[in-house]
mmCIF file of C-alpha atoms in Angstrom:
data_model
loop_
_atom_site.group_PDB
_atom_site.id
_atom_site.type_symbol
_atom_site.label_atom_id
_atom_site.label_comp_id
_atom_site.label_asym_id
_atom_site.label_seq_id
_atom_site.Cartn_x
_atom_site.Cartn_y
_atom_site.Cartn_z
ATOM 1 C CA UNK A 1 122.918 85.801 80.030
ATOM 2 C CA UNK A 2 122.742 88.276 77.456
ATOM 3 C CA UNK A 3 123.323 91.774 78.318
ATOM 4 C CA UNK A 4 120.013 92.955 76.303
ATOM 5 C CA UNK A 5 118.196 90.344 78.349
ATOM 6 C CA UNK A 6 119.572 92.353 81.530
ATOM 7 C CA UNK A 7 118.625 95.888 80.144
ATOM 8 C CA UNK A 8 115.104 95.001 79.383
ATOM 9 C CA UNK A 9 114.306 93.450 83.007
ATOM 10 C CA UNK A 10 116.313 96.778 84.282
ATOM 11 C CA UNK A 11 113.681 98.597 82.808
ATOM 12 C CA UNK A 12 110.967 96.647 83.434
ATOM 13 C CA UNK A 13 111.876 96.469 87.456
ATOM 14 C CA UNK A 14 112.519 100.483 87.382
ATOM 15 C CA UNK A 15 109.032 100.936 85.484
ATOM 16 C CA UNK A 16 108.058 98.695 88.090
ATOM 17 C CA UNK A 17 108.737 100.815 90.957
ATOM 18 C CA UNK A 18 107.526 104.504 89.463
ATOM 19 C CA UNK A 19 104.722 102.960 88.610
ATOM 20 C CA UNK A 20 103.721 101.398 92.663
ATOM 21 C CA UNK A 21 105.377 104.559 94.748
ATOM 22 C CA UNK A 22 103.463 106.673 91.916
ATOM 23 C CA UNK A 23 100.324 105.103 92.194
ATOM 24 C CA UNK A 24 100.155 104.421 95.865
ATOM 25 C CA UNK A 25 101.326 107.945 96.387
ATOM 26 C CA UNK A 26 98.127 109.260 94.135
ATOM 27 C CA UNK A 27 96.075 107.202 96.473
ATOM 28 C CA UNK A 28 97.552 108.335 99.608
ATOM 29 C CA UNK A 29 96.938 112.252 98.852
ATOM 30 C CA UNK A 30 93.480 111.692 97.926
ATOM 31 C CA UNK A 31 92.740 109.530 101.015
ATOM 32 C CA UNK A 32 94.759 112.295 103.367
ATOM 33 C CA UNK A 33 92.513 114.979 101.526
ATOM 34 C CA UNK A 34 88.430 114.954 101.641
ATOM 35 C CA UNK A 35 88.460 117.752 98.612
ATOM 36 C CA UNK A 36 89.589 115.556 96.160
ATOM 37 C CA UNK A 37 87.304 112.363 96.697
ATOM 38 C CA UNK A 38 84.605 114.076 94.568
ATOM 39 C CA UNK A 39 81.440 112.349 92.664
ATOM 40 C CA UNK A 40 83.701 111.522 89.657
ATOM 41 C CA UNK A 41 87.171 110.261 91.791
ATOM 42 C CA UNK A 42 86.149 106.859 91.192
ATOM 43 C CA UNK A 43 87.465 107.344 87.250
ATOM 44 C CA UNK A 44 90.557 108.440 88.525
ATOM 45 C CA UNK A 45 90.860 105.649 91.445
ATOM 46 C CA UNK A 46 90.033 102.786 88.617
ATOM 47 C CA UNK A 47 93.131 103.986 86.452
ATOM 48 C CA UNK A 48 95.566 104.029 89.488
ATOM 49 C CA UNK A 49 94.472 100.863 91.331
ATOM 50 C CA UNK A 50 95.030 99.542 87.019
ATOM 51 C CA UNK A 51 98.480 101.127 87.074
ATOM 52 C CA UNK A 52 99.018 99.831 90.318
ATOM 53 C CA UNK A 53 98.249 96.297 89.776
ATOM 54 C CA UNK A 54 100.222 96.410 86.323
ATOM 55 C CA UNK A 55 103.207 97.602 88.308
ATOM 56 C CA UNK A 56 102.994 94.549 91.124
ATOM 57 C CA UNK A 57 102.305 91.833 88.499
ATOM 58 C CA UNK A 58 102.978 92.147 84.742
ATOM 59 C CA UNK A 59 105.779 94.127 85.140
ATOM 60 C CA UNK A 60 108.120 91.825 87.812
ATOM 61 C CA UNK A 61 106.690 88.887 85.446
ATOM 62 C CA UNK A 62 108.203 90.378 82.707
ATOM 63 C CA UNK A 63 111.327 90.846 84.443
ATOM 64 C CA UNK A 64 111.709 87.644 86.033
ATOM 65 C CA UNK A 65 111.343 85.980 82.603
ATOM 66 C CA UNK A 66 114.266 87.963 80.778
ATOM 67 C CA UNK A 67 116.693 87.094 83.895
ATOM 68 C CA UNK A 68 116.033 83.609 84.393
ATOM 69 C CA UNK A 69 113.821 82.222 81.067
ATOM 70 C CA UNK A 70 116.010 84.574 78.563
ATOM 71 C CA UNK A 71 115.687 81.186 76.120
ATOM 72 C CA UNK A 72 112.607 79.199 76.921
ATOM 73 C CA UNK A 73 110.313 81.548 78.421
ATOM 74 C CA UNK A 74 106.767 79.951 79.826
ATOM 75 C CA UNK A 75 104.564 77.527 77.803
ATOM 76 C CA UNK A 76 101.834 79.357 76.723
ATOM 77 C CA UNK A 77 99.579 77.101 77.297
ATOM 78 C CA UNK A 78 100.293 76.474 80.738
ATOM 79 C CA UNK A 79 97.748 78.788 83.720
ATOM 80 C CA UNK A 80 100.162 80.977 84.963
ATOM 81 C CA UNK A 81 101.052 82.583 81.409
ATOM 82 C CA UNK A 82 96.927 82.539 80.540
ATOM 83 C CA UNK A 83 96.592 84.048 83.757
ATOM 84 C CA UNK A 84 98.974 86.605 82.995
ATOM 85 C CA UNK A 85 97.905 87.524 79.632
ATOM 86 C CA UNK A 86 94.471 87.567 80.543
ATOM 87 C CA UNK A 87 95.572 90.167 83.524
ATOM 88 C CA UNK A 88 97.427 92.402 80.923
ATOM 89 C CA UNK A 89 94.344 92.812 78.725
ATOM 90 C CA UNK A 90 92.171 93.800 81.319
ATOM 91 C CA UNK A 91 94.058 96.117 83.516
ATOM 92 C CA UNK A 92 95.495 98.217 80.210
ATOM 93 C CA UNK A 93 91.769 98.277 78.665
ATOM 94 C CA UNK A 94 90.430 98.914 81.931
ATOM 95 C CA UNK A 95 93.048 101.946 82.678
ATOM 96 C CA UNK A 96 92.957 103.044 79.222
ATOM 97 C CA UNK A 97 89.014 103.757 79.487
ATOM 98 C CA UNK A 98 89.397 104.860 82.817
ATOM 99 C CA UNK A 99 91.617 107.422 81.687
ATOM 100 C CA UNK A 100 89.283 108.143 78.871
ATOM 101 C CA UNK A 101 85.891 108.935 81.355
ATOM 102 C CA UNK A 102 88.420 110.713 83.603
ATOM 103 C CA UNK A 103 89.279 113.374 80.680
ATOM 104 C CA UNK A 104 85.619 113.269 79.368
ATOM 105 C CA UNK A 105 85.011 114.384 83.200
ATOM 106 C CA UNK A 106 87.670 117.212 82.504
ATOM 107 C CA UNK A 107 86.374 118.437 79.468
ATOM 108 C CA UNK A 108 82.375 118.818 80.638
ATOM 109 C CA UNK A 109 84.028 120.751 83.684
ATOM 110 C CA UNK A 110 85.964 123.157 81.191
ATOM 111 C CA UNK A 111 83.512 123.751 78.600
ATOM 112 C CA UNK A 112 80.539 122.970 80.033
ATOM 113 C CA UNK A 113 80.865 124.111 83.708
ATOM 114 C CA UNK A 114 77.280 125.035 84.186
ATOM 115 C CA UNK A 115 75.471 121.860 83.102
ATOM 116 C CA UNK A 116 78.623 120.161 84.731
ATOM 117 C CA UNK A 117 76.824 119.069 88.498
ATOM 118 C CA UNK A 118 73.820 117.973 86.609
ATOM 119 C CA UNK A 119 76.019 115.569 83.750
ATOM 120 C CA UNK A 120 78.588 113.976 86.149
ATOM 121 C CA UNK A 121 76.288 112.622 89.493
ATOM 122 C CA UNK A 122 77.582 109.996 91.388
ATOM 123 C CA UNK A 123 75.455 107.593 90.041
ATOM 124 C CA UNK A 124 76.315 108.076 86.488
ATOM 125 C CA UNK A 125 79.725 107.958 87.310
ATOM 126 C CA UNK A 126 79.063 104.043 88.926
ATOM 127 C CA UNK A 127 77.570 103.449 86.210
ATOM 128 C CA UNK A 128 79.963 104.067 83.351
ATOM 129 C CA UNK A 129 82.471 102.123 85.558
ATOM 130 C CA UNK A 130 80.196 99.428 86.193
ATOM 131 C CA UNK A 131 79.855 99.125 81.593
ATOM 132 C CA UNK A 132 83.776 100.050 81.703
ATOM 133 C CA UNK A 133 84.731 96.726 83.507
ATOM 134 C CA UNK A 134 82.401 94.396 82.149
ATOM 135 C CA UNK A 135 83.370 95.291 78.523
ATOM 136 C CA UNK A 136 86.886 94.889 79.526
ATOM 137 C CA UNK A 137 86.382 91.531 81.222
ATOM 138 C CA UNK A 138 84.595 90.552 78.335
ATOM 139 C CA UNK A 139 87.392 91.431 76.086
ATOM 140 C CA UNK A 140 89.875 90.006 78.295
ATOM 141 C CA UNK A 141 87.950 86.520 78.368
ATOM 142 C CA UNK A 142 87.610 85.955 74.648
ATOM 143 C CA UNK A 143 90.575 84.259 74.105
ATOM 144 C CA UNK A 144 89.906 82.343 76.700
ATOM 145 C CA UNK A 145 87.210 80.819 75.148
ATOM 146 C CA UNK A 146 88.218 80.390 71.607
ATOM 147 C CA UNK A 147 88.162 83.553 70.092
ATOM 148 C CA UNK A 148 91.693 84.566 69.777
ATOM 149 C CA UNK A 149 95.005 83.378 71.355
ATOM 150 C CA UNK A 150 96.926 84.318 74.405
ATOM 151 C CA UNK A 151 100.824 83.090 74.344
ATOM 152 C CA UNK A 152 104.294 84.059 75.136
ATOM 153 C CA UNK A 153 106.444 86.576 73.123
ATOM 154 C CA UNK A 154 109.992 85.929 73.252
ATOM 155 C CA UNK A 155 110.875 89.280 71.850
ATOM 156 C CA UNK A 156 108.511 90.694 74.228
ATOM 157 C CA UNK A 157 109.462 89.136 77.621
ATOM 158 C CA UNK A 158 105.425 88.783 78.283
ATOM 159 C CA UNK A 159 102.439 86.372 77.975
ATOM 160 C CA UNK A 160 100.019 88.795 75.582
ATOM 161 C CA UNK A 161 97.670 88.338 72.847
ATOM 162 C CA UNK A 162 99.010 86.558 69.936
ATOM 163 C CA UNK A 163 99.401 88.523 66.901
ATOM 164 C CA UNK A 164 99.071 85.921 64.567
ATOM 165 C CA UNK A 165 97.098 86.442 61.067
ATOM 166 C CA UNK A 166 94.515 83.653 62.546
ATOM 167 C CA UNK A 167 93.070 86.235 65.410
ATOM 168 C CA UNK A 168 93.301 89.356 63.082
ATOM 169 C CA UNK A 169 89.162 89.598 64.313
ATOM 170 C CA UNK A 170 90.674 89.964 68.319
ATOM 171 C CA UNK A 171 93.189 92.101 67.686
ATOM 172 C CA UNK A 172 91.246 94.219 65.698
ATOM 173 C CA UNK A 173 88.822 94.039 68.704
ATOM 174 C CA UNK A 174 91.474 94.447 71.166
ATOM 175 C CA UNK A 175 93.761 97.404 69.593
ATOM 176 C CA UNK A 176 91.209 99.231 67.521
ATOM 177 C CA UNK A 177 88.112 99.515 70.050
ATOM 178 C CA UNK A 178 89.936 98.606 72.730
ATOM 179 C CA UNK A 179 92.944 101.221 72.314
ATOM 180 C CA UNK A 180 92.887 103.345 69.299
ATOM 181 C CA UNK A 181 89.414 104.733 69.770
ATOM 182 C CA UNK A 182 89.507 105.970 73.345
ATOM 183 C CA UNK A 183 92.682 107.602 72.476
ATOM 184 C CA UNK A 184 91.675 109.568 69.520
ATOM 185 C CA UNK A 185 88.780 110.368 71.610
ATOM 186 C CA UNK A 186 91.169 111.867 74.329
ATOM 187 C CA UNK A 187 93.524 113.513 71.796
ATOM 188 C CA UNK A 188 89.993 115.456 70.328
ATOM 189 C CA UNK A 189 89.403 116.239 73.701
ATOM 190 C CA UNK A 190 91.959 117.522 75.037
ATOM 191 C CA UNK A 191 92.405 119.456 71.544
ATOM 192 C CA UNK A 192 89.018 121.092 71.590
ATOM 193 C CA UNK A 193 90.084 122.198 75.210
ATOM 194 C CA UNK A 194 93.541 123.431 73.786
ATOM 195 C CA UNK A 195 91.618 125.418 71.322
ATOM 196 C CA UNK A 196 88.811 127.097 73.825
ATOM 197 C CA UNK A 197 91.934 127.796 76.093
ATOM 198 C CA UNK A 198 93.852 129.464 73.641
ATOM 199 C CA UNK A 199 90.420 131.427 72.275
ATOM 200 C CA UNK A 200 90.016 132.273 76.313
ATOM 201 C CA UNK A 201 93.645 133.430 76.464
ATOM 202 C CA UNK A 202 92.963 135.955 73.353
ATOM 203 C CA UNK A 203 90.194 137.971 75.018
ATOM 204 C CA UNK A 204 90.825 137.221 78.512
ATOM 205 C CA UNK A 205 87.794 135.974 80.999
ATOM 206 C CA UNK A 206 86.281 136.826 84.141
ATOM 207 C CA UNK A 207 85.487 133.662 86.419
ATOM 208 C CA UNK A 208 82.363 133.838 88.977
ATOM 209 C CA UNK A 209 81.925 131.781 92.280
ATOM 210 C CA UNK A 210 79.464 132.848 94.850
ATOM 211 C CA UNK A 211 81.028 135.723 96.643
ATOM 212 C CA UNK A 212 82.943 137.420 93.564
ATOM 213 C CA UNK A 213 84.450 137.464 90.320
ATOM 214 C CA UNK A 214 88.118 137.474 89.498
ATOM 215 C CA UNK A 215 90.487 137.834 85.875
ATOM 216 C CA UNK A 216 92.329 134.642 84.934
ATOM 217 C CA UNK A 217 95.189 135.899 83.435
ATOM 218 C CA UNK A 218 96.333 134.819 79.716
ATOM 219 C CA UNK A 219 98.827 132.369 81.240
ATOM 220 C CA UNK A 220 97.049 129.918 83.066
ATOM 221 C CA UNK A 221 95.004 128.916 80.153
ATOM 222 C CA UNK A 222 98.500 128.430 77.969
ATOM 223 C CA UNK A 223 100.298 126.701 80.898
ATOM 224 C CA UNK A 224 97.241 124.528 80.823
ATOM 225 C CA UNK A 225 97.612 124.055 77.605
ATOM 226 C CA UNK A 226 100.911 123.317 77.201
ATOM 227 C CA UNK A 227 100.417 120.151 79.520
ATOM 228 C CA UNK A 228 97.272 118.332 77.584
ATOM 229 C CA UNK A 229 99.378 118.971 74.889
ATOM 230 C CA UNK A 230 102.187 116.868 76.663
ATOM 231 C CA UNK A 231 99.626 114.269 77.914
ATOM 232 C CA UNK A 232 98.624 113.204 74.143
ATOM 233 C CA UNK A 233 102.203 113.471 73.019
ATOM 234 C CA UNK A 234 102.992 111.367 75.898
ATOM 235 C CA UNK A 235 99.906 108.763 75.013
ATOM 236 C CA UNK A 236 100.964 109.232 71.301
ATOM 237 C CA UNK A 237 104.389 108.004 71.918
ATOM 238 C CA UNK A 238 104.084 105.064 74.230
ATOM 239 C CA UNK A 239 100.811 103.770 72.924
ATOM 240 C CA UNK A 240 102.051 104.120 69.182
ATOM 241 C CA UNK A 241 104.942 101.994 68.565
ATOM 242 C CA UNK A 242 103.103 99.049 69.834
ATOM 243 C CA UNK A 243 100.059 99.747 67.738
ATOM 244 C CA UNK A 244 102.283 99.498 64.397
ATOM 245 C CA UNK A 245 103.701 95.966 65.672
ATOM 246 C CA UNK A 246 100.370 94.624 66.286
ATOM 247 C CA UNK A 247 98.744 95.297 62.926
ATOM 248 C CA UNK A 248 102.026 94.686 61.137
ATOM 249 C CA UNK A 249 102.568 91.080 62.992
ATOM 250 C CA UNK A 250 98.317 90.191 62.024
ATOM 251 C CA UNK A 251 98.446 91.576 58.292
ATOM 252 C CA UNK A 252 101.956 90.379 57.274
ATOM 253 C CA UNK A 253 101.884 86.935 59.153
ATOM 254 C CA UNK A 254 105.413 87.748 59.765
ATOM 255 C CA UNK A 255 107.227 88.467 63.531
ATOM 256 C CA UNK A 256 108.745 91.815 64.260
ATOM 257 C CA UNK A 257 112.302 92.068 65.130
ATOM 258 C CA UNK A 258 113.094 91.397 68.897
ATOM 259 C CA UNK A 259 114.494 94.621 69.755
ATOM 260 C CA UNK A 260 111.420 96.983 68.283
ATOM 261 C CA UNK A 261 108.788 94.270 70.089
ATOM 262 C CA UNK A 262 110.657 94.740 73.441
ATOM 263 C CA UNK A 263 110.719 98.587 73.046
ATOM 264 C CA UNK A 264 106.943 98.533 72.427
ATOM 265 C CA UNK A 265 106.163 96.369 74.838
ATOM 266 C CA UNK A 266 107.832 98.398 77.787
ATOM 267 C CA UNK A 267 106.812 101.964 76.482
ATOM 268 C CA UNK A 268 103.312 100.537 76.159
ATOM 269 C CA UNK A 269 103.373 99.042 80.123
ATOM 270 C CA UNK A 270 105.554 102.694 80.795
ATOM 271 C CA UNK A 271 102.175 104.089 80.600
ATOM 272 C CA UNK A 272 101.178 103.027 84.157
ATOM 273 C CA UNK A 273 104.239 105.233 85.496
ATOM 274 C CA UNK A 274 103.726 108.028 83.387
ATOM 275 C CA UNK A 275 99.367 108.426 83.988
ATOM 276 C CA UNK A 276 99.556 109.257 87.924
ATOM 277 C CA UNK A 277 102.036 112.727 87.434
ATOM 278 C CA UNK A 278 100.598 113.717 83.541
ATOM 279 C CA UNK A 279 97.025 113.296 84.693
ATOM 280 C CA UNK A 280 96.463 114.194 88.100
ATOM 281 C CA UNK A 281 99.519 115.714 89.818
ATOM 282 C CA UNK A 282 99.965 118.536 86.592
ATOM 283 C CA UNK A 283 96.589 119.495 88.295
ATOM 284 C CA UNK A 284 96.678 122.644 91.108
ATOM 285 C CA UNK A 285 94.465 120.951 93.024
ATOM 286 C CA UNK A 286 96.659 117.833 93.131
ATOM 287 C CA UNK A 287 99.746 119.415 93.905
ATOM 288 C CA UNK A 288 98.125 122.005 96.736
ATOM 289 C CA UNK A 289 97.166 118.520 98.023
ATOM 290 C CA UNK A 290 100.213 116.675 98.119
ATOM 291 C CA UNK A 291 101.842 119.351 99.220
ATOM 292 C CA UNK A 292 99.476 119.108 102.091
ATOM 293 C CA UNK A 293 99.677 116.306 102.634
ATOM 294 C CA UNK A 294 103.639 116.368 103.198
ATOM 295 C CA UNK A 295 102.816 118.934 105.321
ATOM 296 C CA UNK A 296 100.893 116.979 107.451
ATOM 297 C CA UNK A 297 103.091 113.672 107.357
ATOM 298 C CA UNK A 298 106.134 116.410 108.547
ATOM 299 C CA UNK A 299 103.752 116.973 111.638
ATOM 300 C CA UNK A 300 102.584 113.912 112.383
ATOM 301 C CA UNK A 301 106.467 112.471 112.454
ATOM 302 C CA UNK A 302 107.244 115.852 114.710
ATOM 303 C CA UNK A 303 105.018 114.854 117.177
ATOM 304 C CA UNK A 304 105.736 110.916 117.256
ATOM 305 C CA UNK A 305 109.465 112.240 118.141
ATOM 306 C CA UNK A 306 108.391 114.662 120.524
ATOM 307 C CA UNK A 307 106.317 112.419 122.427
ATOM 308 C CA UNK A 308 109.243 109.682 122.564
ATOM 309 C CA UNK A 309 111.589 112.344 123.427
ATOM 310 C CA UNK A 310 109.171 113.158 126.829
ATOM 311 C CA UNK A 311 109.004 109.701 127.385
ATOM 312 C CA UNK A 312 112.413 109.317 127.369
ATOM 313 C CA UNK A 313 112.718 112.299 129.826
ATOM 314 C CA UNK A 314 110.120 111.120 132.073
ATOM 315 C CA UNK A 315 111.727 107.966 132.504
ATOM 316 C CA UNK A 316 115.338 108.990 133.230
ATOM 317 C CA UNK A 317 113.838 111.588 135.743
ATOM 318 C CA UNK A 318 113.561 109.326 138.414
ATOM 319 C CA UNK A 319 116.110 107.180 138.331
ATOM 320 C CA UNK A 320 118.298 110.793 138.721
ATOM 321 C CA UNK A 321 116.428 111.687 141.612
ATOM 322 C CA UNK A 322 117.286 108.343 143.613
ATOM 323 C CA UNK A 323 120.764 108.985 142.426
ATOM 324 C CA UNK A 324 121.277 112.268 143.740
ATOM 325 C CA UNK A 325 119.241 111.328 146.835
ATOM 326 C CA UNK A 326 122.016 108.434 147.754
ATOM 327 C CA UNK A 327 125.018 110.239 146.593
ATOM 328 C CA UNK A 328 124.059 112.768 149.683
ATOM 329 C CA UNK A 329 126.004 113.037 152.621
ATOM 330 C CA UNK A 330 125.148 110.801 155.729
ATOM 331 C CA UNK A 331 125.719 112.009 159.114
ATOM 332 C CA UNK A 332 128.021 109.416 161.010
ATOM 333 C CA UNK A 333 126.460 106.721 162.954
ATOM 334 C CA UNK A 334 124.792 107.387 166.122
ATOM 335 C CA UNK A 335 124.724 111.056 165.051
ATOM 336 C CA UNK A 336 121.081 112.470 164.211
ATOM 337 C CA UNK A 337 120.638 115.051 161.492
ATOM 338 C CA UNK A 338 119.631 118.404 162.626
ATOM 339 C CA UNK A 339 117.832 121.048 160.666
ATOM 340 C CA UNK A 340 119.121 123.870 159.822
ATOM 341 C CA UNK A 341 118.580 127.199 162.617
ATOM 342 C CA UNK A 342 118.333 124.565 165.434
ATOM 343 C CA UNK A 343 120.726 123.876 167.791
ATOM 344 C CA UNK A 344 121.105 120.369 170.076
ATOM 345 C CA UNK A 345 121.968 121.251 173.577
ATOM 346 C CA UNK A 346 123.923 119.405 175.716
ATOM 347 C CA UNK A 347 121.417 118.205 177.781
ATOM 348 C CA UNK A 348 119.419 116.980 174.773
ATOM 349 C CA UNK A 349 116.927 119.819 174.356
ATOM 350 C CA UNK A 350 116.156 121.017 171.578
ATOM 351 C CA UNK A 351 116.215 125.550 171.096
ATOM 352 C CA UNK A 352 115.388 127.161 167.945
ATOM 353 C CA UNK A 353 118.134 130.250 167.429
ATOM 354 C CA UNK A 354 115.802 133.402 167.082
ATOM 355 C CA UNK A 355 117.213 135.913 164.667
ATOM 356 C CA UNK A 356 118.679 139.294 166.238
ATOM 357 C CA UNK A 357 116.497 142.485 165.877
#
């Protein structure tokens, strides 16, 4: 087996678990914490249970095939790698525009914080995910049906769209509506938010709730700052390399080299990791949450020993007390035991000894 082979599924399996104890652990704040299972959590839930399903399935499928199909791979034709393909195209569309509504949901509540309760209602918010899913499924089911190709890529390790010049319509489809434009729109987002921050920062701002207002100093808006900017480098950088291969593959007819399609591939499926910690926990109210949370986890475990340790106690107790009640002296037989301050006289009455005044 080749040692490349090994270094990819390595990856993949390590991708694999950030991605689940990421995920799950997202899921597990917001369920331990009422304040953060707003009107709009939905977006936010859609994009982790995405990244969570990538991480149980097309990750470990990728894996499995470099250690033990290095050579032959699956048929592409065959259901399980149609299955799989079709999987991959709808959980990364459907986290990618997730993801997209989520920081469409941050910028109205930045910029537009007064309209914001009338803009984002719960309904809306059911509604947008209800369009979000069925364009994805619809995208996901083209190939399915003719338009387009799903198969296996050996350089890639997975069963994706084909990038052959004869479905340059689907992945035209797929990559440029499907991926480029929701994440230009997020990079002009979160740029127009960079920009009001830094504008905010210059002057300095009062913020208003209903009891008082209170100064936000110049460096919360540039530490905010500072992470959108990471989030669209971060988007940028996985998201890009795999972009480049899959117009370069449909316009040249020609196959990239192994190593760049395998790089690609994994940065692009990294995403799922990376989306739980640059999108929700670089929040405040995330991480006042988790830690929370831990908080209460510590407790609950403190009390579950505490209670075992009683029970333990409470057990042993009387099995001590019939110990120390046989280990007492017995009088010898035929002998009764008198109390203490009495006194047996010979004839076999019975006086009490009355203390001297």
């Amino acid at each position: 087996m080749a040692s490349s082979a090994v270094a990819y599924a390595a990856l993949m399996i390590c991708s694999s678990g950030c991605s689940v104890c990421g995920n799950s652990m997202l899921l597990l704040v917001a369920l331990l914490n009422n304040n953060l299972r707003t009107d709009t959590w939905p977006l936010t839930c859609s994009f982790c249970l995405c990244d969570l399903a990538l991480g149980l399935t097309i990750m470990p499928f990728s894996a499995h095939a470099s250690l033990f199909r290095p050579v032959e791979g699956y048929p592409s034709e065959g259901a399980l790698c149609q299955a799989s393909a079709f999987l991959f195209v709808l959980l990364q569309l459907a986290s990618v525009h997730s993801l997209t509504w989520a920081t469409v949901d941050k910028f109205t509540e930045i910029c537009f914080a007064l309209s914001y309760a009338r803009v984002f209602t719960a309904r809306r918010v059911r509604a947008v995910l209800a369009a979000v899913w069925a364009y994805c499924l619809l995208i996901a089911a083209l190939p399915l049906a003719g338009f387009g190709s799903y198969g296996y890529g050996e350089g890639r390790r997975v069963c994706a769209p084909s990038f052959r010049s004869s479905c340059v319509g689907f992945n035209v489809l797929f990559v440029g509506l499907g991926v480029i434009a929701p994440i230009l729109a997020m990079c002009c987002l979160y740029g127009y938010i960079v920009y009001v921050a830094k504008k905010q920062a210059r002057r300095g701002t009062f913020v208003c709730n209903e009891q008082h207002c209170f100064y936000v100093p110049a460096n919360n808006y540039l530490r905010s700052s500072v992470v959108m900017i990471a989030t669209v480098v971060c988007l940028l950088v996985c998201w890009l390399p795999y972009i480049v291969i899959c117009f370069y593959e449909s316009l040249t007819g020609k196959e990239s080299p192994e190593p760049a399609s395998a790089v690609a591939t994994w940065l692009m499926l990294f995403t799922s990791a990376l989306n739980p910690w640059i999108n929700s926990m670089t929040q405040t109210r995330y991480r006042a949450a988790l830690r929370l949370s831990l908080t209460k986890l510590r407790q609950m475990f403190q009390q579950r020993r505490k209670k075992t340790s009683l029970t333990q106690i409470t057990a042993t107790q009387p099995s001590s007390a019939r110990e120390s009640c046989s280990s007492a002296p017995q009088p010898p037989a035929g002998q009764s035991r008198v109390p203490a301050g009495i006194s047996q006289h010979p004839t076999g009455h019975e006086h009490q000894h009355k203390p001297s005044t």
